XYZ file of C-alpha atoms in Angstrom:
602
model
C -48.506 -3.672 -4.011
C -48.129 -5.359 -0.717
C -45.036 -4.426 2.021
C -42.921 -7.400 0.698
C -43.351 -7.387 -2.751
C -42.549 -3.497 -2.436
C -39.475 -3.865 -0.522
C -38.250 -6.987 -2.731
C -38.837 -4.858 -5.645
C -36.522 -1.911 -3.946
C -33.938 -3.960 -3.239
C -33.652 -5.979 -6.642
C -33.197 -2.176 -8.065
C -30.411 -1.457 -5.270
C -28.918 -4.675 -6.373
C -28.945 -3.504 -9.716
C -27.878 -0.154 -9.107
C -24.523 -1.530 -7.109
C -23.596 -3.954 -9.799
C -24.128 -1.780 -12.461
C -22.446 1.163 -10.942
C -19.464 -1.613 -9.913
C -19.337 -2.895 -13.436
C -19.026 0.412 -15.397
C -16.531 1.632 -12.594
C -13.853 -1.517 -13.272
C -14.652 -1.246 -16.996
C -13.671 2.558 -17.195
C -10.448 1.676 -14.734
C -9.711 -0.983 -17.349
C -9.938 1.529 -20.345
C -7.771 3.948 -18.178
C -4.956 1.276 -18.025
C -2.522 2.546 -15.389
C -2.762 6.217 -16.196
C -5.183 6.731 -12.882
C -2.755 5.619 -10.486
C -0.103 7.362 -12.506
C -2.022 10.798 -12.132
C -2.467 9.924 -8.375
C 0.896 9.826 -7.237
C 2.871 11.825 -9.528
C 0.853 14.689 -9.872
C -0.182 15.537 -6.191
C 2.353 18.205 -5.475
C 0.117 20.567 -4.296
C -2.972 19.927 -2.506
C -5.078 22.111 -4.955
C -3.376 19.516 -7.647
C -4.407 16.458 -5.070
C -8.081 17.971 -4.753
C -8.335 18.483 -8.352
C -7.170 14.855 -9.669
C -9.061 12.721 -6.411
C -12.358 14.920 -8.107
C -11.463 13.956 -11.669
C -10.405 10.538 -10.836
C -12.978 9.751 -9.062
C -15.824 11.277 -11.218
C -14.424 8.416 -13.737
C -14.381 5.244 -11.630
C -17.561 6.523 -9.800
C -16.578 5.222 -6.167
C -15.008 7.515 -3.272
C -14.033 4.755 -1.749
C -12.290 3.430 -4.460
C -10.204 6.146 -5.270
C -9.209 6.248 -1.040
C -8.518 2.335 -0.905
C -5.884 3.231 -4.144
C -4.695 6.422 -2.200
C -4.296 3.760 0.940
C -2.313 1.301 -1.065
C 0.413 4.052 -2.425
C 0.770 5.329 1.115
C 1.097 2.035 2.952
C 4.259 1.748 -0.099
C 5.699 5.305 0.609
C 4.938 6.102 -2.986
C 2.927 9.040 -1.667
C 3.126 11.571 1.440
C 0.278 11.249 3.914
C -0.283 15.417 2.893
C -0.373 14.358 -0.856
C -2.976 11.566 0.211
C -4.938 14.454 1.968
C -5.798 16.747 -1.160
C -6.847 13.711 -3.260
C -9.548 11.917 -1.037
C -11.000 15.695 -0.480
C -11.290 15.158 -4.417
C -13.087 12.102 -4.132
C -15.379 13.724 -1.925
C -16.170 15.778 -4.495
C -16.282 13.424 -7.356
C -18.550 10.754 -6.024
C -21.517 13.488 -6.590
C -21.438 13.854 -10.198
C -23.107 10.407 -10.020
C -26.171 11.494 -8.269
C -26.211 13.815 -11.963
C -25.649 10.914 -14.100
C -28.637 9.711 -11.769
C -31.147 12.336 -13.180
C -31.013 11.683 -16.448
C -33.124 8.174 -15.237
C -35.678 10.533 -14.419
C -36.309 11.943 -18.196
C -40.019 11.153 -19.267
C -41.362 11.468 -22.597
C -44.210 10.096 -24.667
C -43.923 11.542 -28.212
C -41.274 13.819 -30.541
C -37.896 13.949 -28.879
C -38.958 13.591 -25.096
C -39.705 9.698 -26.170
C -35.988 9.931 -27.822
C -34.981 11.400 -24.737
C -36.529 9.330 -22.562
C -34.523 7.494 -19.985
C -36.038 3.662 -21.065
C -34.521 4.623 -24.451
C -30.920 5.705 -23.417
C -31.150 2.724 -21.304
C -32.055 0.836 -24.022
C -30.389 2.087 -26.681
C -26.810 1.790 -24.718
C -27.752 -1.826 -23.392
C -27.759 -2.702 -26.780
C -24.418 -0.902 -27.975
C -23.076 -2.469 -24.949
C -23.960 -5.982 -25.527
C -23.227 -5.866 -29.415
C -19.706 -4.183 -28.311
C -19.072 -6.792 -25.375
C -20.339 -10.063 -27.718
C -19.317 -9.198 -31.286
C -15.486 -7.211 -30.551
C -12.147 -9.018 -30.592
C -10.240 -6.241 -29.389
C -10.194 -5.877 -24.980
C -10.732 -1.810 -25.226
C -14.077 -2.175 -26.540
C -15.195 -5.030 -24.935
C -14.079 -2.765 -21.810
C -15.984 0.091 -23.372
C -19.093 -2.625 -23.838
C -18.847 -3.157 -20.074
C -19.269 0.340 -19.547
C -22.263 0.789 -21.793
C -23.590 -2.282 -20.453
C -22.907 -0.688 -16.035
C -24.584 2.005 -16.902
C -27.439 0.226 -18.484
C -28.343 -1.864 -15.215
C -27.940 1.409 -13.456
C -29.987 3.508 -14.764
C -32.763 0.270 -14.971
C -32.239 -0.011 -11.364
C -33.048 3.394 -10.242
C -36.039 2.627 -12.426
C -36.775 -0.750 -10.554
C -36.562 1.579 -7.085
C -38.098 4.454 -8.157
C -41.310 2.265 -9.213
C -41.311 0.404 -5.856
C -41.586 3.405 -4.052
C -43.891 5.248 -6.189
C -47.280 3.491 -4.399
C -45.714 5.369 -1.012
C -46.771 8.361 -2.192
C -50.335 7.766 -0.656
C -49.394 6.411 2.900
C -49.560 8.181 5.549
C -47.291 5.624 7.407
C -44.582 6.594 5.137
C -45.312 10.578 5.464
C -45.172 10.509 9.082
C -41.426 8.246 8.727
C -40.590 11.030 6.221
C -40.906 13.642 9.289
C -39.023 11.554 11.771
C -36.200 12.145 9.238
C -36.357 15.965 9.236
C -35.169 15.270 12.990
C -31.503 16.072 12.557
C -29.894 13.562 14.873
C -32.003 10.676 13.566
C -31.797 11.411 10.021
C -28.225 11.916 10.069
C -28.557 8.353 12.011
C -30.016 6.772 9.530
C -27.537 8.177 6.680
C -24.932 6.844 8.573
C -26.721 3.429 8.964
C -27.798 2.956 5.631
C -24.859 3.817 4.060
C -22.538 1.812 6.032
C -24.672 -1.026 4.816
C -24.725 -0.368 0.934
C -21.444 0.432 1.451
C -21.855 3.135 -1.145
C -22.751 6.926 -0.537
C -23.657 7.237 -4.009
C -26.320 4.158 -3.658
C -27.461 6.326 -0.873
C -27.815 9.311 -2.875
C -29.544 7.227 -5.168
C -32.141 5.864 -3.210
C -32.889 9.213 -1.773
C -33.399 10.232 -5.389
C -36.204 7.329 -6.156
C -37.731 8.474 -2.805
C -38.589 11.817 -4.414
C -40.628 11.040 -7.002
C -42.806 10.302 -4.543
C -43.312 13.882 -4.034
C -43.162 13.668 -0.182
C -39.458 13.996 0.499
C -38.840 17.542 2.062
C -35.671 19.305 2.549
C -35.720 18.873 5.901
C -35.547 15.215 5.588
C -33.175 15.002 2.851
C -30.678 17.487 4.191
C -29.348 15.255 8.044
C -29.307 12.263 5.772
C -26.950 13.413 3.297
C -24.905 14.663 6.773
C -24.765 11.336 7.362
C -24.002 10.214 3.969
C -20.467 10.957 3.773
C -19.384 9.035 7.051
C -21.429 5.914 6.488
C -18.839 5.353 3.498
C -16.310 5.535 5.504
C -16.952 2.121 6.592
C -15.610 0.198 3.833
C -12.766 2.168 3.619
C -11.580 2.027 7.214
C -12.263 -1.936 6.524
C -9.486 -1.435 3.807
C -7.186 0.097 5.837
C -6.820 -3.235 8.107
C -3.230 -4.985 8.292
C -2.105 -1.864 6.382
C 0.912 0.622 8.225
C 0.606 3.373 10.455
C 0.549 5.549 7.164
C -2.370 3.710 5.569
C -4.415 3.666 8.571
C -3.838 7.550 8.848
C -4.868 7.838 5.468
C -8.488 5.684 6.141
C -8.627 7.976 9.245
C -8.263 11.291 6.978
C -11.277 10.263 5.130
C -13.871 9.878 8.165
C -12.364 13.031 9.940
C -13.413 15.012 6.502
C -16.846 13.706 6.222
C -17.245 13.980 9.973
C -15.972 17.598 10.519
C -18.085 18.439 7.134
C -21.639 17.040 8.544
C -20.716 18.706 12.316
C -20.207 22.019 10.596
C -23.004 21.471 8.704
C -25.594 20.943 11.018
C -24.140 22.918 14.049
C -24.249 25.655 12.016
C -27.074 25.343 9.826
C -29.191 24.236 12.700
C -28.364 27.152 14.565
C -28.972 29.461 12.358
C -31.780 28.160 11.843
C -33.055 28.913 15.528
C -32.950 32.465 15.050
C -33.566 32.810 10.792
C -36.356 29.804 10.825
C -35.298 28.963 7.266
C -38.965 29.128 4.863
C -37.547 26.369 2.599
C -37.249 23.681 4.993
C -40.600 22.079 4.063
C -39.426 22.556 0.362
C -40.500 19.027 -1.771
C -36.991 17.597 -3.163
C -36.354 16.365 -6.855
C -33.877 13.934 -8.131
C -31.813 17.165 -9.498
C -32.311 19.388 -6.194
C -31.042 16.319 -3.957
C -27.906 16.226 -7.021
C -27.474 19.771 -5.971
C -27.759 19.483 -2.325
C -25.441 16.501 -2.300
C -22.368 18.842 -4.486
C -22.835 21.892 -2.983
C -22.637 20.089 0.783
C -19.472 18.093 -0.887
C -17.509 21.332 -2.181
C -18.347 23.617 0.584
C -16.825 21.279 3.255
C -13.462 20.976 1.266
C -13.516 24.497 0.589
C -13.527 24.528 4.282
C -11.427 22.514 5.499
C -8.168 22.810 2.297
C -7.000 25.209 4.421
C -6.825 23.113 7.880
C -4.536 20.561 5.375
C -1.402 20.525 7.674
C -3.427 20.620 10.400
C -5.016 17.399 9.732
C -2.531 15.760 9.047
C -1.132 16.812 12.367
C -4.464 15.498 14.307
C -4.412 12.180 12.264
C -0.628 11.766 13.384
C -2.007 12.409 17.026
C -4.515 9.982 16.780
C -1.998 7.114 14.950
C 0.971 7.366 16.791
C 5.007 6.410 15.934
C 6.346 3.994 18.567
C 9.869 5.023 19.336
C 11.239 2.176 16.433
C 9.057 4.011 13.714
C 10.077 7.704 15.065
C 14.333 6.111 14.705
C 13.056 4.810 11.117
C 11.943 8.196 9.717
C 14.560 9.998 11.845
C 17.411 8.570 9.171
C 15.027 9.602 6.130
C 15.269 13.088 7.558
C 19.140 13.024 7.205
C 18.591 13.503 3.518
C 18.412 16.896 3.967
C 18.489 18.544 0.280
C 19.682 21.972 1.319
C 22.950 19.860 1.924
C 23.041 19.131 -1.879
C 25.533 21.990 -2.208
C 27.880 20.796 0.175
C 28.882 17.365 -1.009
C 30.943 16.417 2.058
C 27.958 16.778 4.324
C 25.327 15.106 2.074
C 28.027 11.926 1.763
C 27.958 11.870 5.391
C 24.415 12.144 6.121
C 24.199 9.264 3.285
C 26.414 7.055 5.281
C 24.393 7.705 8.885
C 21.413 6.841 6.797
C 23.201 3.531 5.292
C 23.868 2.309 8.868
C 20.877 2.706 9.768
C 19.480 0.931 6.701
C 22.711 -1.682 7.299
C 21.724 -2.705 11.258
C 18.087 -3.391 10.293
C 18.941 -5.412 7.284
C 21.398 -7.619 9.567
C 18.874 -7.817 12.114
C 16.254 -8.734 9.544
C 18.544 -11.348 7.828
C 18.708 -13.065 11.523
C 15.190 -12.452 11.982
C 14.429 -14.239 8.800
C 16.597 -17.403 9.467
C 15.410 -17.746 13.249
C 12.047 -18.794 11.332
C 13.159 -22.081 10.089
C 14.291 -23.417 13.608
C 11.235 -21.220 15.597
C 8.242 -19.718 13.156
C 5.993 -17.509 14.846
C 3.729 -15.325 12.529
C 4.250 -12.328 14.958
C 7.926 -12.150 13.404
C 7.052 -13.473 10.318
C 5.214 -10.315 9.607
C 7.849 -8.061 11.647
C 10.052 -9.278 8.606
C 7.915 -8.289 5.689
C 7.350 -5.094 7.557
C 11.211 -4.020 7.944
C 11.497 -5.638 3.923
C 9.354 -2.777 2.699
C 11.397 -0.440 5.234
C 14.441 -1.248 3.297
C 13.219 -1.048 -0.082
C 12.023 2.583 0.923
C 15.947 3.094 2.429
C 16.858 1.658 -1.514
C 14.331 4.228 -2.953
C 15.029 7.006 -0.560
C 19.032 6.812 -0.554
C 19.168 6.026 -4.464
C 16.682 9.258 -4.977
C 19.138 11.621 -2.931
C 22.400 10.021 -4.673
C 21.722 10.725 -8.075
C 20.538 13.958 -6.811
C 23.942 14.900 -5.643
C 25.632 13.317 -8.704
C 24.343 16.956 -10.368
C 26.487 18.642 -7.978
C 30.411 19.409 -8.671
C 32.447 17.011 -6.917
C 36.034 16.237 -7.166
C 37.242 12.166 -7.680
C 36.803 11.175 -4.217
C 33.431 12.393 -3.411
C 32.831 10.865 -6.846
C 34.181 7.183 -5.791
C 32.042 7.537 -2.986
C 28.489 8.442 -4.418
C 29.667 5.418 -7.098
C 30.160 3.158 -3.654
C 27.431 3.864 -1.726
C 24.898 3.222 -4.887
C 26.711 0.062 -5.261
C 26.216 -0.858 -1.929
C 22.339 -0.151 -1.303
C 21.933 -1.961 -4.504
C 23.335 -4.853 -2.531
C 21.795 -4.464 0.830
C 18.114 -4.309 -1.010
C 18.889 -7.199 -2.623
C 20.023 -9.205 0.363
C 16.604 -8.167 2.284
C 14.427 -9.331 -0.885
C 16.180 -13.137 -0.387
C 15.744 -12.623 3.412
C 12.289 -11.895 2.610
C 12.093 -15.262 0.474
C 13.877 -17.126 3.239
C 10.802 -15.495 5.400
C 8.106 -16.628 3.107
C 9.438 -19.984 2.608
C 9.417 -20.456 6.397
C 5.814 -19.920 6.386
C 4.960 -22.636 3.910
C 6.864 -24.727 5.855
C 5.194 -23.989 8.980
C 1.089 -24.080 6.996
C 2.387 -27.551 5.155
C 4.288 -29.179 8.235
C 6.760 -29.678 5.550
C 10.231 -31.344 7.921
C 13.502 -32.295 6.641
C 15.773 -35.241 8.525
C 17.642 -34.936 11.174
C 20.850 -34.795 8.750
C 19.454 -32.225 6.676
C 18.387 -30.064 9.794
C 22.282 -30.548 10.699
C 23.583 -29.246 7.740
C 21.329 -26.104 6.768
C 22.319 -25.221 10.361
C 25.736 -25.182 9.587
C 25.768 -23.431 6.690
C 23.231 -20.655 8.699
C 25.979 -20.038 11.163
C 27.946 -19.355 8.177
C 25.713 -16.603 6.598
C 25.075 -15.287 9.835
C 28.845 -14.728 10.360
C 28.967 -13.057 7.278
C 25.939 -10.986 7.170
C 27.787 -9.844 10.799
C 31.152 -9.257 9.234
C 29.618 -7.189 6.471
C 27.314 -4.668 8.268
C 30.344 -4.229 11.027
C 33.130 -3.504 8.259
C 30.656 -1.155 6.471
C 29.550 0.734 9.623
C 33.207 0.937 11.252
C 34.857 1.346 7.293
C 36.891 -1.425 8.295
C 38.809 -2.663 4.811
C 40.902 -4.996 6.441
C 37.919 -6.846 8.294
C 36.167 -6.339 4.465
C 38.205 -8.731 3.071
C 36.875 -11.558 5.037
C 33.878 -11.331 3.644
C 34.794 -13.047 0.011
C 36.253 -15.829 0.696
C 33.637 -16.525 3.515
C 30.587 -16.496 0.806
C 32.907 -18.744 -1.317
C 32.538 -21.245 1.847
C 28.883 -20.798 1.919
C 28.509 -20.841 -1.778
C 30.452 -24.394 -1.843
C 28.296 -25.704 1.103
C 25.423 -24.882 -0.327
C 26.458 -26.752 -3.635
C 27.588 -29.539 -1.333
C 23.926 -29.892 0.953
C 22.376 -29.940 -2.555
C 23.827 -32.801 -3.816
C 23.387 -34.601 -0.206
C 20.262 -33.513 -0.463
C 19.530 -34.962 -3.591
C 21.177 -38.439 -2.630
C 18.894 -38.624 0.440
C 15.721 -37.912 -1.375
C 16.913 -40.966 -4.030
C 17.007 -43.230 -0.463
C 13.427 -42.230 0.368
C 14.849 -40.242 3.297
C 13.156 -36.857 2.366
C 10.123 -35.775 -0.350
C 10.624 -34.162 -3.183
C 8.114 -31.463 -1.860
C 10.642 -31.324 0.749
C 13.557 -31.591 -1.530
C 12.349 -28.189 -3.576
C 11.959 -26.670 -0.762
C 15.208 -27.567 0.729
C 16.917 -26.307 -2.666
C 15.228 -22.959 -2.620
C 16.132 -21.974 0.694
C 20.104 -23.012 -0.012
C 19.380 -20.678 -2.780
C 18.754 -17.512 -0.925
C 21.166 -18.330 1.151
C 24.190 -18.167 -1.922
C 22.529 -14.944 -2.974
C 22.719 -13.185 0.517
C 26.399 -14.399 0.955
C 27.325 -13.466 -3.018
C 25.996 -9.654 -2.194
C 27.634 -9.237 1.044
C 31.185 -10.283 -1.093
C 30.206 -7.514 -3.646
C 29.449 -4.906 -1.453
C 32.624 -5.691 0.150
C 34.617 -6.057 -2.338
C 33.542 -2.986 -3.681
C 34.736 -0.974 -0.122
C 37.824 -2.668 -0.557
C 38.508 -1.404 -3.585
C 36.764 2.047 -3.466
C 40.286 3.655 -2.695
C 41.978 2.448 -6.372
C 41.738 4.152 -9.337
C 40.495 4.191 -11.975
C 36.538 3.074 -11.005
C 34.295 1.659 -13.702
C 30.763 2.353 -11.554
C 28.824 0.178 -13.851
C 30.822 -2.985 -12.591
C 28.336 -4.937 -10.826
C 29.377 -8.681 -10.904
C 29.420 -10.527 -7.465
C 31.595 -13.625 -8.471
C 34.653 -11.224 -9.495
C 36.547 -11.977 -6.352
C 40.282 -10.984 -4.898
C 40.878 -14.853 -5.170
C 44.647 -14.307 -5.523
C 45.792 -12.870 -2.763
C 47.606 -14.080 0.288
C 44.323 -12.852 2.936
C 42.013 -14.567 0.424
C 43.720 -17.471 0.713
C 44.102 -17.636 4.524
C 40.424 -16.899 5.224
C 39.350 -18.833 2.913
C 41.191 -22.004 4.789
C 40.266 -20.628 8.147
C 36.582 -20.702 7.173
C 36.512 -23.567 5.168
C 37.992 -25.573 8.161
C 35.219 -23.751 10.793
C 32.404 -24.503 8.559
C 33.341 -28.112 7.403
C 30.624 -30.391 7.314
C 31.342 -33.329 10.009
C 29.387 -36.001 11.806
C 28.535 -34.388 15.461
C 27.051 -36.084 18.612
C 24.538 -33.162 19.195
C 21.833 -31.017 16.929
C 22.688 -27.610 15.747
C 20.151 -24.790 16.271
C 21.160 -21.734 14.762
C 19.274 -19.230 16.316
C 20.171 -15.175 17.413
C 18.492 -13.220 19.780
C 16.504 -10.573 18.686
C 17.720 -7.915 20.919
C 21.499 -8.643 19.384
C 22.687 -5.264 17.754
């Protein structure tokens, strides 16, 4: 077999070997449903829990990197700890060897009785076929899943076939046995571990190459043993790809992975190799098997993480070091550390440590509100994304501050500490809300700015208007909330009633210029959606004020939730509601409005 036809042939088999490792590894995550993720995140309290379900997890969707790119995901969401995220992807470690074991059994030979039965072109075979018939002939999705499956492991197991019989001829060069010992050098076989695997993209690919390589019978422990060192932080390299445009969290979490597999092969070889100086190890020269290189490849795997569990907290501490807070991300977490639960049992100080934690959560969302609406006079993607950032920081405020409420809601509390756990869930109900439509306001802003999309002059006029309006009242709210101002509260109604009646007001403008040809009806949607948000935003800033208003009367129903049920009766409503309606009325004027705020405004 000549040099191409030898190296095609190894390569068709890797390409078989990826897919069909790929294809039984989405086709068992399919199966699984959501009860993977499920077992990631709520059953890591422990990092001997974490190890243990990253090994099992993995050993079932057959890719290390997988399982960290799904540990990456949960962190970047503040679903799970960066310590929790630890203990799993040591798991994975240890799971992505059991397939160089599912690997050996494409090394069974037989020619008669049960070794032909046994053989691995029969399993191959004989699960192709159950695959196919189960993928082809079933109606229902779980076992056309479980066909896919059958059908992955098929095309893997025929591809280590396809490379273990394109390397067999290498057995008699002496080209090849003399690039056999430049791998039992330790720097240049862990080299080409790295190498190689960062290319696959795969350490069990890797693994499995390794194993066709030793049927040749040439492949010594010395060789083998750097290049699985290397193994482990080659696939790192799709993983640390993952981790791009993800937070400081996810990128700590991609970081945790190539710190394990590169403190594992340092230990490794610093040690082993000198040891080895003085001991001069006899089974160095040792000829490797598809099983011992299985062996080799777990035992290297569990050692380091029995190794390094211990040093948990401490890596965590160096990955920290390497990714650091700015001083915006250190005042973020600072008001998550409020919610102290030792102060469960003391009612009056959790309350207060809620409401520090709710202004914090309130001068971000105003500022991200502003933010938000600054994009439709002056998009720039740099605060575009500084929006959806600060979104998912106030959804994990929601998460954080709801989590600790009903916490304290176990706790004996008399009718006022009551009203007030009753208020403040009310209230961060309302603020999460208002950043989700500040999100959409966000997000609409950068359609606009990818499909040039432009209203008239008129229409520019008017949504300015009305933005001066909701950024008036997105003011008043967080100010009365963070001062417990009632009286200035009370504004707040009849000021989203303005807005509200604007908005209805542009719309049907809106509508009338689109019938004289004066805007699109791409435009028009657009145009609609936005005036949308903005009547959301303003009705949520009236029921969270409304609701501290009326937090003093009794008796409370806490279930109330409706936005529209407004004070409309009184004499303050009435007043403000005139005063506002006169400020905000839409007029002819000689020059453009550009509603913009400053984004160093508190």
């Amino acid at each position: 077999m000549g040099i191409f036809s030898m190296v095609l042939s190894l390569l068709s088999g890797v390409a078989l070997f990826l897919f069909g490792m790929s294809l039984m590894g989405d086709g068992l995550k399919l199966v699984a449903g959501n009860k993977l993720e499920a077992f990631l995140y709520k059953m890591t309290n422990t990092p001997l829990k974490g190890v243990a379900l990253g090994t099992a997890v993995t050993s079932v969707i057959q890719s290390s990197g997988a399982t960290t790119v799904m540990v990456i995901g949960f962190v970047n969401s503040g679903m799970m700890k960066l310590r929790q995220a630890i203990g799993i992807i040591m798991g994975a470690n240890i799971g992505t060897s059991i397939t160089g074991w599912i690997l050996c059994l494409s090394y069974i030979e037989g020619s008669n009785g049960i070794a032909s039965i046994l053989s691995s072109a029969t399993i191959a075979a004989v699960v192709a076929v159950i695959g196919i018939i189960l993928r082809m002939a079933s109606k229902r999705t779980v076992h056309r899943n479980i066909g896919d499956i059958m059908l992955g492991f098929a095309i893997l197991m025929t591809g280590m076939q396809t490379m273990s019989g394109a390397v067999a001829p290498l057995r008699e060069s002496k080209v090849f046995m003399d690039l056999l010992t430049t791998f039992s050098n330790p720097v240049i076989g862990i080299l080409v571990g790295i190498v190689f695997t960062a290319i696959l993209q795969s350490a069990s690919a890797t693994v499995g190459v390794l194993q066709a390589l030793s049927v040749t019978g040439l492949l010594t422990f010395s060789s083998a043993f750097p290049i699985i060192l290397g193994i482990g932080v080659g696939a790192s390299c799709p993983v640390l790809i993952s981790a791009i445009g993800a937070n400081k969290n996810g990128k700590r979490t991609a970081l945790v992975y190539l710190l394990n597999d590169t403190f594992g092969m340092l230990l490794w070889s610093i040690g082993f190799y000198i040891i080895h100086a003085f001991v001069h190890f006899s089974f160095l020269n040792t000829i490797m098997t598809p099983v011992s290189i299985a062996l080799l490849n777990t035992v290297f795997r569990l050692v380091t993480v029995c190794i390094l569990f211990p040093f948990i907290p401490k890596l965590e501490q160096l990955v920290c070091w390497f990714v650091k807070d700015s001083a915006e991300e250190l005042e973020d977490e600072a008001d998550f550390d409020l919610l102290e639960e030792r102060l469960l049992d003391y009612p009056a100080l959790a309350l207060g440590q809620c409401h520090r934690a709710m202004s914090g959560m309130a001068r971000k969302l105003r500022k991200n509100v502003n933010r938000a609406m600054n994009l439709l006079n002056d998009f720039q993607l740099s605060k575009f994304d500084k929006v959806q950032r600060k979104e998912d920081l106030i959804d994990r405020y929601e998460s954080r501050l709801g989590d600790y409420l009903i916490k304290l809601t176990k706790h004996p509390m008399n009718s006022v500490q009551t009203r007030q756990v009753s208020l403040y869930l009310h209230m961060i109900n309302d603020f999460e809300q208002i950043g989700d439509h500040a999100a959409c306001i966000a997000h609409m802003s950068n359609e606009m700015n990818e499909n040039k999309t432009q209203f008239s002059e008129e229409a520019w006029d008017e949504l300015n208007v009305v933005m001066e309006a909701v950024r008036e009242e997105i003011n008043t709210t967080c100010k009365a909330f963070l001062e417990n101002d009632k009286e200035l509260s009370q504004r707040v109604a009849p000021l989203g009633m303005v807005i509200t009646t604007l908005c209805d007001e542009l719309k049907i403008r809106h509508v009338e210029r689109m019938s004289n040809g004066a805007c699109g009806l791409e435009e028009g949607t657009v145009y609609s959606d936005i005036l949308n948000s903005f009547t959301r935003i303003s009705a949520h800033c009236a029921s969270a004020m409304v609701a501290l208003s009326k937090n003093s009367e009794e008796p409370v129903d806490i279930h109330i939730h409706n936005s529209r049920v407004y004070p409309s009766d009184t004499k303050e409503y009435k007043t403000y509601l005139a005063e506002y309606s006169q400020k905000y009325e839409l007029i002819k004027i000689e020059e453009h409005i550009r509603s913009m705020e400053p984004e160093e405004v508190e």
